[in-house]
Coordinates of C-alpha atoms and ligand atoms in Angstrom, one line a residue:
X136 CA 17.5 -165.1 -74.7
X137 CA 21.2 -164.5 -75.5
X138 CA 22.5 -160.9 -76.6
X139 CA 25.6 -160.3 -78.8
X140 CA 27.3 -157.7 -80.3
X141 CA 30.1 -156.5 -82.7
X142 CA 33.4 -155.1 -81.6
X143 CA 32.3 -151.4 -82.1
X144 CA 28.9 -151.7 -81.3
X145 CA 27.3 -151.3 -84.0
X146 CA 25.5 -154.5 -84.8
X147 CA 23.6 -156.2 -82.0
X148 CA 22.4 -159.7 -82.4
X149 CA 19.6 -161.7 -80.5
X150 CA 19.1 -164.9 -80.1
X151 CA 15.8 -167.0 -78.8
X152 CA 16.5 -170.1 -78.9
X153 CA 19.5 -172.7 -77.8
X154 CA 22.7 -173.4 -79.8
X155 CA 23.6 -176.7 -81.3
X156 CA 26.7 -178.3 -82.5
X157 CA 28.9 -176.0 -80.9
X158 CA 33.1 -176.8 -82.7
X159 CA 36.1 -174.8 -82.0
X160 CA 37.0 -174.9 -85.9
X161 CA 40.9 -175.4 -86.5
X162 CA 40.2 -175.1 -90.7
X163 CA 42.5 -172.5 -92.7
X164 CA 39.3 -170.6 -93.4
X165 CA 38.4 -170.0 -89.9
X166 CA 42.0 -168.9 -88.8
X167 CA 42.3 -166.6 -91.3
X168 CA 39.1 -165.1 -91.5
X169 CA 39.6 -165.2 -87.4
X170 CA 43.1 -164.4 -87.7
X171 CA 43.6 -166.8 -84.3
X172 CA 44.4 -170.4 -84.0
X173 CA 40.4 -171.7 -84.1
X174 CA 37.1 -169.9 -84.4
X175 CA 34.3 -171.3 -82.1
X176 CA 30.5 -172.4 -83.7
X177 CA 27.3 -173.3 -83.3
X178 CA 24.6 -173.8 -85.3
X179 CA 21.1 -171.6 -84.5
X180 CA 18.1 -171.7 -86.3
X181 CA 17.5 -168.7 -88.6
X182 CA 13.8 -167.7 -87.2
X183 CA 15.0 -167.7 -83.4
X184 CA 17.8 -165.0 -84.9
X185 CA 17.1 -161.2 -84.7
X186 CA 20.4 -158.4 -86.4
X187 CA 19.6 -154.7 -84.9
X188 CA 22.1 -153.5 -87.7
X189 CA 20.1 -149.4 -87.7
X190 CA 23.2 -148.1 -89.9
X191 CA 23.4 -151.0 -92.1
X192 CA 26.8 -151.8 -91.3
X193 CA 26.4 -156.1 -91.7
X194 CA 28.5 -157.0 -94.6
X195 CA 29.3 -160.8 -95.9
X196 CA 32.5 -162.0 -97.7
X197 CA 31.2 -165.1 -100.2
X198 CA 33.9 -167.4 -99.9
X199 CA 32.1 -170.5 -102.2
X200 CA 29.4 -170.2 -104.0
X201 CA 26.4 -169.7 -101.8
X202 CA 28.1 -169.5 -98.7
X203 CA 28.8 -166.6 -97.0
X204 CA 30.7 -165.4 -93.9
X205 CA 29.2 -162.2 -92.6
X206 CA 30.8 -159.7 -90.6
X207 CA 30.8 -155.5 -89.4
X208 CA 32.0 -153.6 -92.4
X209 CA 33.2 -150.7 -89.4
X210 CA 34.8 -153.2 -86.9
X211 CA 35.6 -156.4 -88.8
X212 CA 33.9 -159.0 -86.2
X213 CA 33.2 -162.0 -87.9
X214 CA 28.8 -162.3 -86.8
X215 CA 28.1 -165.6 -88.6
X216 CA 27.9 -167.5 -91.6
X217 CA 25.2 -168.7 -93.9
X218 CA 24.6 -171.7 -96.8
X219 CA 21.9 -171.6 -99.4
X220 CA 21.4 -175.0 -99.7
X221 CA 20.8 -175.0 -95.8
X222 CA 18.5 -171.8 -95.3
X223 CA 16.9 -172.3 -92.1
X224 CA 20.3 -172.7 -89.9
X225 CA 22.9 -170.2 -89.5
X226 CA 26.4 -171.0 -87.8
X227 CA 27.0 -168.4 -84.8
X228 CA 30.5 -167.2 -84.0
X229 CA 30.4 -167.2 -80.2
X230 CA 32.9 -164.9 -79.5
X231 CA 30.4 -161.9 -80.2
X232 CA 28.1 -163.0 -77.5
X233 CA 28.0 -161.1 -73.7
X234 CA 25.9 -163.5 -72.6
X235 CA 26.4 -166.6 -70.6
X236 CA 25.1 -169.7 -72.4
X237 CA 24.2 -173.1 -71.0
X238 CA 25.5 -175.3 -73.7
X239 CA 29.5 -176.2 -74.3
X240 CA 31.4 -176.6 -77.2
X241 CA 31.4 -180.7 -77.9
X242 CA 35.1 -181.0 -79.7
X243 CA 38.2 -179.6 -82.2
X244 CA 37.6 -180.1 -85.6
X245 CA 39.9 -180.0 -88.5
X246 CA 42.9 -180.5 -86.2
X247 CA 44.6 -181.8 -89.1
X248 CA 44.5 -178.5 -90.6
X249 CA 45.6 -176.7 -87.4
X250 CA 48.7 -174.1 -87.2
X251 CA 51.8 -175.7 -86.2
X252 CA 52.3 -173.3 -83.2
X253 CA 49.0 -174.4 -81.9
X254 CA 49.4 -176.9 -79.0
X255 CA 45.9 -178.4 -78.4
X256 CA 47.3 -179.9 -74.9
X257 CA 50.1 -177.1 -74.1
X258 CA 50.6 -177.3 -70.1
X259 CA 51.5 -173.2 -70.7
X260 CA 50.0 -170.6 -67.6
X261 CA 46.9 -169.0 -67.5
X262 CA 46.1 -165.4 -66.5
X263 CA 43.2 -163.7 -65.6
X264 CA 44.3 -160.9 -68.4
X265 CA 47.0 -160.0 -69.4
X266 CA 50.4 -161.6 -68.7
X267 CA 52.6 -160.1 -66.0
X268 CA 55.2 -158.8 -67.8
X269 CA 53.3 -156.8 -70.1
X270 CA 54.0 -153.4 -70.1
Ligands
ZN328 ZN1 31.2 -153.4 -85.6
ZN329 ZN1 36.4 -173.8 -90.0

């Protein structure tokens, strides 16, 4: 079972079952609703999904008809999204989960749409957390 959770805590998410699909999404709609280069997804099925939301703080943002990106109306973390002509799937952002998972993402998609400051293949560093000269 994987366990996820909002920014401030107050939606928790469970899920019993695997993830499929799993894109790091370059699209306009995912960077802005993300407000970062891509967002990461994966598709679950709906009845392995369980939202502990006690204070009823899950909100969605309809962006077409019948599709809807829903998110914490305190914190702003995008939790997933959901089409009504495709019910029994959801698409899981992954960044909300604090568990390890066994599968990988499989690929970038919508590259074509992708910010021009965003360097698929940049050789730039990589730090643990934050970079040195931070103050
Ligand atoms: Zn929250
Ligand atoms: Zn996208």
């Amino acid at each position: 079972m994987y366990k996820g959770s909002c920014l401030c805590g107050a939606i928790h998410v469970e899920l019993h079952g695997a993830i499929s699909d799993i894109i790091h999404c370059h699209c306009s709609l995912c960077r802005k609703n993300s407000g970062t280069a891509y967002a990461t997804n994966g598709f679950i099925n709906t009845k392995e999904f369980k939202v502990n939301d006690p204070g009823n703080k899950l909100t969605y943002y309809e962006f077409k008809p019948g599709k809807k990106r829903h998110f914490c109306s305190v914190c702003a973390s995008p939790i997933y999204s959901s089409n009504a002509d495709n019910p029994e799937f959801l698409r899981l952002r992954l960044g909300l989960l604090d568990s390890a998972i066994d599968e990988r993402p499989m690929s970038h998609n919508f590259v074509d749409s992708k910010a021009n400051w965003d360097d698929l293949d940049a050789e730039i560093p990589r730090y643990p957390t934050f970079e040195p000269s931070r103050l």
